[in-house]
PDB file of C-alpha atoms in Angstrom:
ATOM      1  CA  GLN U   1      90.100  87.990 118.275  1.00  0.00           C
ATOM      2  CA  LEU U   2      90.262  89.094 114.655  1.00  0.00           C
ATOM      3  CA  GLN U   3      93.773  89.356 113.248  1.00  0.00           C
ATOM      4  CA  LEU U   4      95.132  90.610 109.949  1.00  0.00           C
ATOM      5  CA  GLN U   5      98.499  89.692 108.486  1.00  0.00           C
ATOM      6  CA  GLU U   6     100.122  91.253 105.457  1.00  0.00           C
ATOM      7  CA  SER U   7     102.491  89.288 103.250  1.00  0.00           C
ATOM      8  CA  GLY U   8     104.413  89.873 100.067  1.00  0.00           C
ATOM      9  CA  PRO U   9     107.818  90.783  98.630  1.00  0.00           C
ATOM     10  CA  GLY U  10     109.776  93.344 100.583  1.00  0.00           C
ATOM     11  CA  LEU U  11     111.636  94.557  97.499  1.00  0.00           C
ATOM     12  CA  VAL U  12     110.125  95.522  94.163  1.00  0.00           C
ATOM     13  CA  LYS U  13     111.913  96.908  91.132  1.00  0.00           C
ATOM     14  CA  PRO U  14     110.897 100.246  89.618  1.00  0.00           C
ATOM     15  CA  SER U  15     108.194  99.974  86.930  1.00  0.00           C
ATOM     16  CA  GLU U  16     107.101  96.557  88.235  1.00  0.00           C
ATOM     17  CA  THR U  17     103.934  95.642  90.107  1.00  0.00           C
ATOM     18  CA  LEU U  18     103.757  95.520  93.891  1.00  0.00           C
ATOM     19  CA  SER U  19     101.582  92.655  95.137  1.00  0.00           C
ATOM     20  CA  LEU U  20     100.502  92.135  98.733  1.00  0.00           C
ATOM     21  CA  ASN U  21      98.054  89.838 100.479  1.00  0.00           C
ATOM     22  CA  CYS U  22      96.221  90.280 103.741  1.00  0.00           C
ATOM     23  CA  ILE U  23      94.971  87.163 105.493  1.00  0.00           C
ATOM     24  CA  VAL U  24      92.090  87.556 107.902  1.00  0.00           C
ATOM     25  CA  SER U  25      92.033  85.116 110.805  1.00  0.00           C
ATOM     26  CA  SER U  26      89.652  84.463 113.694  1.00  0.00           C
ATOM     27  CA  GLY U  27      86.846  86.119 111.777  1.00  0.00           C
ATOM     28  CA  SER U  28      85.103  86.141 108.432  1.00  0.00           C
ATOM     29  CA  ILE U  29      85.954  88.517 105.636  1.00  0.00           C
ATOM     30  CA  SER U  30      82.334  88.115 104.517  1.00  0.00           C
ATOM     31  CA  SER U  31      80.911  89.866 107.571  1.00  0.00           C
ATOM     32  CA  SER U  32      78.472  92.606 106.721  1.00  0.00           C
ATOM     33  CA  ASN U  33      79.201  96.225 107.691  1.00  0.00           C
ATOM     34  CA  TYR U  34      82.938  95.803 107.233  1.00  0.00           C
ATOM     35  CA  TYR U  35      85.154  96.899 104.404  1.00  0.00           C
ATOM     36  CA  TRP U  36      88.765  95.820 104.083  1.00  0.00           C
ATOM     37  CA  GLY U  37      91.332  98.448 103.297  1.00  0.00           C
ATOM     38  CA  TRP U  38      94.924  99.166 102.451  1.00  0.00           C
ATOM     39  CA  ILE U  39      96.749 102.141 103.970  1.00  0.00           C
ATOM     40  CA  ARG U  40     100.404 103.025 103.480  1.00  0.00           C
ATOM     41  CA  GLN U  41     102.996 105.140 105.254  1.00  0.00           C
ATOM     42  CA  PRO U  42     106.194 106.303 103.537  1.00  0.00           C
ATOM     43  CA  PRO U  43     109.254 106.457 105.781  1.00  0.00           C
ATOM     44  CA  GLY U  44     108.925 109.307 108.259  1.00  0.00           C
ATOM     45  CA  LYS U  45     105.633 110.477 106.773  1.00  0.00           C
ATOM     46  CA  GLY U  46     101.917 110.244 107.431  1.00  0.00           C
ATOM     47  CA  LEU U  47      99.200 107.778 106.529  1.00  0.00           C
ATOM     48  CA  GLU U  48      97.632 107.500 103.089  1.00  0.00           C
ATOM     49  CA  TRP U  49      94.491 105.529 102.299  1.00  0.00           C
ATOM     50  CA  ILE U  50      94.998 103.443  99.158  1.00  0.00           C
ATOM     51  CA  GLY U  51      91.604 101.822  98.776  1.00  0.00           C
ATOM     52  CA  SER U  52      88.940  99.558 100.216  1.00  0.00           C
ATOM     53  CA  ILE U  53      86.915  96.521  99.212  1.00  0.00           C
ATOM     54  CA  TYR U  54      83.703  94.877 100.402  1.00  0.00           C
ATOM     55  CA  TYR U  55      83.394  91.117 100.448  1.00  0.00           C
ATOM     56  CA  SER U  56      81.029  91.356  97.467  1.00  0.00           C
ATOM     57  CA  GLY U  57      83.872  92.851  95.448  1.00  0.00           C
ATOM     58  CA  SER U  58      82.839  96.517  95.478  1.00  0.00           C
ATOM     59  CA  THR U  59      85.939  98.671  95.501  1.00  0.00           C
ATOM     60  CA  TYR U  60      86.876 102.274  96.185  1.00  0.00           C
ATOM     61  CA  TYR U  61      90.257 103.775  95.439  1.00  0.00           C
ATOM     62  CA  ASN U  62      92.204 106.899  96.285  1.00  0.00           C
ATOM     63  CA  PRO U  63      91.881 109.086  93.163  1.00  0.00           C
ATOM     64  CA  SER U  64      95.607 109.833  93.268  1.00  0.00           C
ATOM     65  CA  LEU U  65      96.409 106.126  92.888  1.00  0.00           C
ATOM     66  CA  LYS U  66      93.324 104.855  91.088  1.00  0.00           C
ATOM     67  CA  SER U  67      94.984 104.337  87.706  1.00  0.00           C
ATOM     68  CA  ARG U  68      97.565 101.990  89.233  1.00  0.00           C
ATOM     69  CA  VAL U  69      95.655 100.168  91.987  1.00  0.00           C
ATOM     70  CA  THR U  70      93.649  96.975  92.005  1.00  0.00           C
ATOM     71  CA  ILE U  71      92.217  95.507  95.200  1.00  0.00           C
ATOM     72  CA  SER U  72      90.574  92.100  95.097  1.00  0.00           C
ATOM     73  CA  VAL U  73      89.013  89.705  97.582  1.00  0.00           C
ATOM     74  CA  ASP U  74      89.022  85.915  97.853  1.00  0.00           C
ATOM     75  CA  THR U  75      86.328  84.928 100.315  1.00  0.00           C
ATOM     76  CA  SER U  76      87.202  81.228 100.038  1.00  0.00           C
ATOM     77  CA  LYS U  77      90.669  81.992 101.399  1.00  0.00           C
ATOM     78  CA  ASN U  78      89.489  84.755 103.732  1.00  0.00           C
ATOM     79  CA  GLN U  79      91.973  87.182 102.270  1.00  0.00           C
ATOM     80  CA  PHE U  80      92.207  90.283 100.155  1.00  0.00           C
ATOM     81  CA  SER U  81      94.969  91.604  97.977  1.00  0.00           C
ATOM     82  CA  LEU U  82      96.591  94.752  96.677  1.00  0.00           C
ATOM     83  CA  LYS U  83      98.289  95.287  93.344  1.00  0.00           C
ATOM     84  CA  LEU U  84     100.038  98.568  92.577  1.00  0.00           C
ATOM     85  CA  SER U  85     101.502  98.834  89.111  1.00  0.00           C
ATOM     86  CA  SER U  86     104.336 100.900  87.656  1.00  0.00           C
ATOM     87  CA  VAL U  87     105.916 101.515  91.026  1.00  0.00           C
ATOM     88  CA  THR U  88     108.563 104.134  91.690  1.00  0.00           C
ATOM     89  CA  ALA U  89     110.682 105.003  94.699  1.00  0.00           C
ATOM     90  CA  ALA U  90     107.779 107.143  95.912  1.00  0.00           C
ATOM     91  CA  ASP U  91     105.827 103.942  96.562  1.00  0.00           C
ATOM     92  CA  THR U  92     108.356 102.814  99.165  1.00  0.00           C
ATOM     93  CA  ALA U  93     106.365 102.551 102.375  1.00  0.00           C
ATOM     94  CA  VAL U  94     104.984 100.415 105.152  1.00  0.00           C
ATOM     95  CA  TYR U  95     101.749  98.937 103.837  1.00  0.00           C
ATOM     96  CA  TYR U  96      98.985  98.164 106.311  1.00  0.00           C
ATOM     97  CA  CYS U  97      95.784  96.238 105.808  1.00  0.00           C
ATOM     98  CA  ALA U  98      92.867  97.095 108.066  1.00  0.00           C
ATOM     99  CA  ARG U  99      89.241  96.298 108.802  1.00  0.00           C
ATOM    100  CA  LEU U 100      87.125  99.380 108.192  1.00  0.00           C
ATOM    101  CA  ILE U 101      83.835  99.595 110.037  1.00  0.00           C
ATOM    102  CA  ASP U 102      81.227 100.656 107.462  1.00  0.00           C
ATOM    103  CA  GLY U 103      84.180 101.461 105.262  1.00  0.00           C
ATOM    104  CA  ALA U 104      84.917 104.410 107.501  1.00  0.00           C
ATOM    105  CA  ARG U 105      87.255 103.819 110.415  1.00  0.00           C
ATOM    106  CA  GLY U 106      89.908 101.188 110.964  1.00  0.00           C
ATOM    107  CA  ASP U 107      89.426  99.293 114.175  1.00  0.00           C
ATOM    108  CA  VAL U 108      91.695  96.319 113.459  1.00  0.00           C
ATOM    109  CA  TRP U 109      95.012  96.657 111.685  1.00  0.00           C
ATOM    110  CA  GLY U 110      97.743  94.343 110.528  1.00  0.00           C
ATOM    111  CA  LYS U 111     101.254  94.906 111.793  1.00  0.00           C
ATOM    112  CA  GLY U 112     102.315  96.295 108.438  1.00  0.00           C
ATOM    113  CA  THR U 113     104.847  95.176 105.884  1.00  0.00           C
ATOM    114  CA  THR U 114     107.702  97.241 104.493  1.00  0.00           C
ATOM    115  CA  VAL U 115     108.006  97.462 100.732  1.00  0.00           C
ATOM    116  CA  THR U 116     111.051  99.072  99.172  1.00  0.00           C
ATOM    117  CA  VAL U 117     111.122 100.027  95.513  1.00  0.00           C
ATOM    118  CA  SER U 118     114.662  99.829  94.258  1.00  0.00           C
ATOM    119  CA  SER U 119     116.643  98.283  91.449  1.00  0.00           C
TER     120      SER U 119
ATOM    121  CA  ALA V   1      89.076 116.023  97.795  1.00  0.00           C
ATOM    122  CA  ILE V   2      88.786 116.872 101.468  1.00  0.00           C
ATOM    123  CA  ARG V   3      92.069 117.907 103.056  1.00  0.00           C
ATOM    124  CA  MET V   4      92.811 117.502 106.737  1.00  0.00           C
ATOM    125  CA  THR V   5      95.267 119.835 108.466  1.00  0.00           C
ATOM    126  CA  GLN V   6      96.592 119.113 111.939  1.00  0.00           C
ATOM    127  CA  SER V   7      98.322 121.506 114.272  1.00  0.00           C
ATOM    128  CA  PRO V   8     100.800 121.595 115.716  1.00  0.00           C
ATOM    129  CA  SER V   9     102.898 119.116 113.758  1.00  0.00           C
ATOM    130  CA  SER V  10     104.772 118.377 116.960  1.00  0.00           C
ATOM    131  CA  LEU V  11     104.728 119.407 120.584  1.00  0.00           C
ATOM    132  CA  SER V  12     106.752 118.796 123.710  1.00  0.00           C
ATOM    133  CA  ALA V  13     105.006 118.084 126.968  1.00  0.00           C
ATOM    134  CA  SER V  14     105.596 116.582 130.370  1.00  0.00           C
ATOM    135  CA  THR V  15     103.862 113.721 132.109  1.00  0.00           C
ATOM    136  CA  GLY V  16     100.747 115.063 133.781  1.00  0.00           C
ATOM    137  CA  ASP V  17     100.252 117.886 131.288  1.00  0.00           C
ATOM    138  CA  ARG V  18      97.014 118.582 129.465  1.00  0.00           C
ATOM    139  CA  VAL V  19      97.550 118.381 125.710  1.00  0.00           C
ATOM    140  CA  THR V  20      95.290 119.560 122.908  1.00  0.00           C
ATOM    141  CA  ILE V  21      95.683 118.764 119.216  1.00  0.00           C
ATOM    142  CA  THR V  22      93.678 120.448 116.486  1.00  0.00           C
ATOM    143  CA  CYS V  23      92.427 119.080 113.181  1.00  0.00           C
ATOM    144  CA  ARG V  24      90.771 121.199 110.508  1.00  0.00           C
ATOM    145  CA  ALA V  25      88.898 119.938 107.448  1.00  0.00           C
ATOM    146  CA  SER V  26      88.922 121.827 104.157  1.00  0.00           C
ATOM    147  CA  GLN V  27      85.137 121.531 104.048  1.00  0.00           C
ATOM    148  CA  GLY V  28      82.430 120.543 106.479  1.00  0.00           C
ATOM    149  CA  ILE V  29      82.465 116.883 107.449  1.00  0.00           C
ATOM    150  CA  SER V  30      79.799 116.918 110.159  1.00  0.00           C
ATOM    151  CA  SER V  31      81.092 114.506 112.830  1.00  0.00           C
ATOM    152  CA  TYR V  32      82.654 111.995 110.472  1.00  0.00           C
ATOM    153  CA  LEU V  33      86.048 112.117 112.126  1.00  0.00           C
ATOM    154  CA  ALA V  34      88.298 109.582 113.807  1.00  0.00           C
ATOM    155  CA  TRP V  35      91.496 109.932 115.829  1.00  0.00           C
ATOM    156  CA  TYR V  36      94.322 107.389 115.917  1.00  0.00           C
ATOM    157  CA  GLN V  37      97.442 106.943 118.023  1.00  0.00           C
ATOM    158  CA  GLN V  38     100.571 105.491 116.455  1.00  0.00           C
ATOM    159  CA  LYS V  39     103.730 104.478 118.257  1.00  0.00           C
ATOM    160  CA  PRO V  40     107.028 103.938 116.423  1.00  0.00           C
ATOM    161  CA  GLY V  41     107.077 100.719 114.439  1.00  0.00           C
ATOM    162  CA  LYS V  42     103.450  99.941 115.258  1.00  0.00           C
ATOM    163  CA  ALA V  43     100.158 100.132 113.429  1.00  0.00           C
ATOM    164  CA  PRO V  44      97.763 102.968 114.208  1.00  0.00           C
ATOM    165  CA  LYS V  45      95.277 102.397 117.010  1.00  0.00           C
ATOM    166  CA  LEU V  46      91.752 103.778 116.834  1.00  0.00           C
ATOM    167  CA  LEU V  47      91.038 106.098 119.786  1.00  0.00           C
ATOM    168  CA  ILE V  48      87.965 108.116 118.864  1.00  0.00           C
ATOM    169  CA  TYR V  49      85.258 107.945 116.193  1.00  0.00           C
ATOM    170  CA  ALA V  50      82.254 110.052 115.323  1.00  0.00           C
ATOM    171  CA  ALA V  51      84.331 113.026 116.480  1.00  0.00           C
ATOM    172  CA  SER V  52      83.826 112.365 120.173  1.00  0.00           C
ATOM    173  CA  THR V  53      83.027 108.689 120.849  1.00  0.00           C
ATOM    174  CA  LEU V  54      85.707 106.812 122.734  1.00  0.00           C
ATOM    175  CA  GLN V  55      86.648 103.450 121.210  1.00  0.00           C
ATOM    176  CA  SER V  56      86.210 100.543 123.595  1.00  0.00           C
ATOM    177  CA  GLY V  57      89.185 100.109 125.899  1.00  0.00           C
ATOM    178  CA  VAL V  58      90.621 103.588 125.403  1.00  0.00           C
ATOM    179  CA  PRO V  59      91.379 105.411 128.667  1.00  0.00           C
ATOM    180  CA  SER V  60      89.020 108.191 129.679  1.00  0.00           C
ATOM    181  CA  ARG V  61      91.847 110.741 129.797  1.00  0.00           C
ATOM    182  CA  PHE V  62      91.369 110.904 126.025  1.00  0.00           C
ATOM    183  CA  SER V  63      88.521 113.079 124.821  1.00  0.00           C
ATOM    184  CA  ALA V  64      87.616 114.816 121.605  1.00  0.00           C
ATOM    185  CA  SER V  65      85.139 117.303 120.284  1.00  0.00           C
ATOM    186  CA  GLY V  66      84.136 119.264 117.240  1.00  0.00           C
ATOM    187  CA  SER V  67      81.931 119.174 114.178  1.00  0.00           C
ATOM    188  CA  GLY V  68      81.888 120.736 110.775  1.00  0.00           C
ATOM    189  CA  THR V  69      85.463 121.781 110.040  1.00  0.00           C
ATOM    190  CA  ASP V  70      87.183 122.140 113.432  1.00  0.00           C
ATOM    191  CA  PHE V  71      88.038 119.315 115.791  1.00  0.00           C
ATOM    192  CA  THR V  72      90.195 118.783 118.861  1.00  0.00           C
ATOM    193  CA  LEU V  73      91.717 115.822 120.661  1.00  0.00           C
ATOM    194  CA  THR V  74      92.597 116.355 124.317  1.00  0.00           C
ATOM    195  CA  ILE V  75      94.672 114.226 126.624  1.00  0.00           C
ATOM    196  CA  SER V  76      93.780 115.415 130.102  1.00  0.00           C
ATOM    197  CA  CYS V  77      96.749 114.075 132.045  1.00  0.00           C
ATOM    198  CA  LEU V  78      99.550 112.901 129.820  1.00  0.00           C
ATOM    199  CA  GLN V  79     100.999 109.516 130.717  1.00  0.00           C
ATOM    200  CA  SER V  80     104.328 108.063 129.589  1.00  0.00           C
ATOM    201  CA  GLU V  81     102.557 105.635 127.249  1.00  0.00           C
ATOM    202  CA  ASP V  82     100.821 108.534 125.484  1.00  0.00           C
ATOM    203  CA  PHE V  83     103.985 109.807 123.803  1.00  0.00           C
ATOM    204  CA  ALA V  84     103.206 108.970 120.199  1.00  0.00           C
ATOM    205  CA  THR V  85     101.989 110.451 116.942  1.00  0.00           C
ATOM    206  CA  TYR V  86      98.295 111.244 116.597  1.00  0.00           C
ATOM    207  CA  TYR V  87      96.354 111.343 113.343  1.00  0.00           C
ATOM    208  CA  CYS V  88      92.902 112.551 112.501  1.00  0.00           C
ATOM    209  CA  GLN V  89      90.976 110.943 109.652  1.00  0.00           C
ATOM    210  CA  GLN V  90      87.802 112.056 107.913  1.00  0.00           C
ATOM    211  CA  TYR V  91      85.253 109.637 106.520  1.00  0.00           C
ATOM    212  CA  TYR V  92      82.564 112.058 105.411  1.00  0.00           C
ATOM    213  CA  SER V  93      81.982 110.305 102.098  1.00  0.00           C
ATOM    214  CA  TYR V  94      82.727 106.784 103.299  1.00  0.00           C
ATOM    215  CA  PRO V  95      83.375 104.286 101.944  1.00  0.00           C
ATOM    216  CA  GLU V  96      84.376 106.190  98.821  1.00  0.00           C
ATOM    217  CA  ALA V  97      87.140 108.384 100.184  1.00  0.00           C
ATOM    218  CA  LEU V  98      89.147 108.549 103.382  1.00  0.00           C
ATOM    219  CA  THR V  99      91.753 111.174 104.239  1.00  0.00           C
ATOM    220  CA  PHE V 100      94.242 111.438 107.068  1.00  0.00           C
ATOM    221  CA  GLY V 101      95.745 114.528 108.610  1.00  0.00           C
ATOM    222  CA  GLY V 102      99.492 114.962 108.591  1.00  0.00           C
ATOM    223  CA  GLY V 103      99.942 113.880 112.189  1.00  0.00           C
ATOM    224  CA  THR V 104     100.993 115.468 115.472  1.00  0.00           C
ATOM    225  CA  LYS V 105     103.977 114.045 117.299  1.00  0.00           C
ATOM    226  CA  VAL V 106     103.772 114.331 121.073  1.00  0.00           C
ATOM    227  CA  GLU V 107     107.266 114.250 122.521  1.00  0.00           C
ATOM    228  CA  ILE V 108     108.700 114.272 126.006  1.00  0.00           C
ATOM    229  CA  LYS V 109     109.817 117.687 127.197  1.00  0.00           C
TER     230      LYS V 109
END
C-alpha cells in the first residue's frame, strides 16, 4: 500500500528557507495520472494547497506563494521536495505531502510534519 | 481565484442525527468537488470526489450532491467516529489550482 512520509527540520528561523522532503514507498512516483502535492495547515486553521508536481517535473503553485515556492522531484529516489523561502511566523504549520489523482484530489496523504518559524 | 465557503463553521449534533454541511463556490465549478474528513492530529481523508462519488471504503451513510456553485455533504446517521472537521475542495482547473473551504467542525452535543 502506497505510503508517503514527510521529513525535514521542525524549526526554521525567520527569513530562512524551509526545506522538506516526501518519500514515496510501496509505489512509484513515476506513475502516470498522479501528481504529487504539498498542502499545509496553520495551527487551528484550514488547509492550504501549496503546489503540485508531475514526475516529469511540471509544476503548479498557489499564486499567493508562487514567488517563494519551489517543488522538485527526484524519480531515482522516489521522492519530491518543497522549498519555501523567506519564511515568517505565518508559515508555521503542519505540512502534508499527498498523492493527487490527476492533480485534482488527494487520495493518499503523509502523516504531516510540523514546522515552526521562530528565532 | 475560486473561493470556497463552507457553512456552518461548526455544529453540534448527537449520535444518530442527520447532518448536512454546505459548500459554495465563488464561481461555477461543475462537479469538480471533493470532500475530506480530518480528525485531530491526523491527515485529511478523502470521502467524496466528483461532487457525489463515494471514495472506496467510505461508509454509505456519507453522501453528497451538487453542481455548479452549491454543494452539500450529508451524514445520514451520525456515528461516534464521524465527529471531525470536514473540508470541501474544488479542482475545477486542476492541476493548476486547488482551493479548500474553511472547514466545518462537527462536535458532540
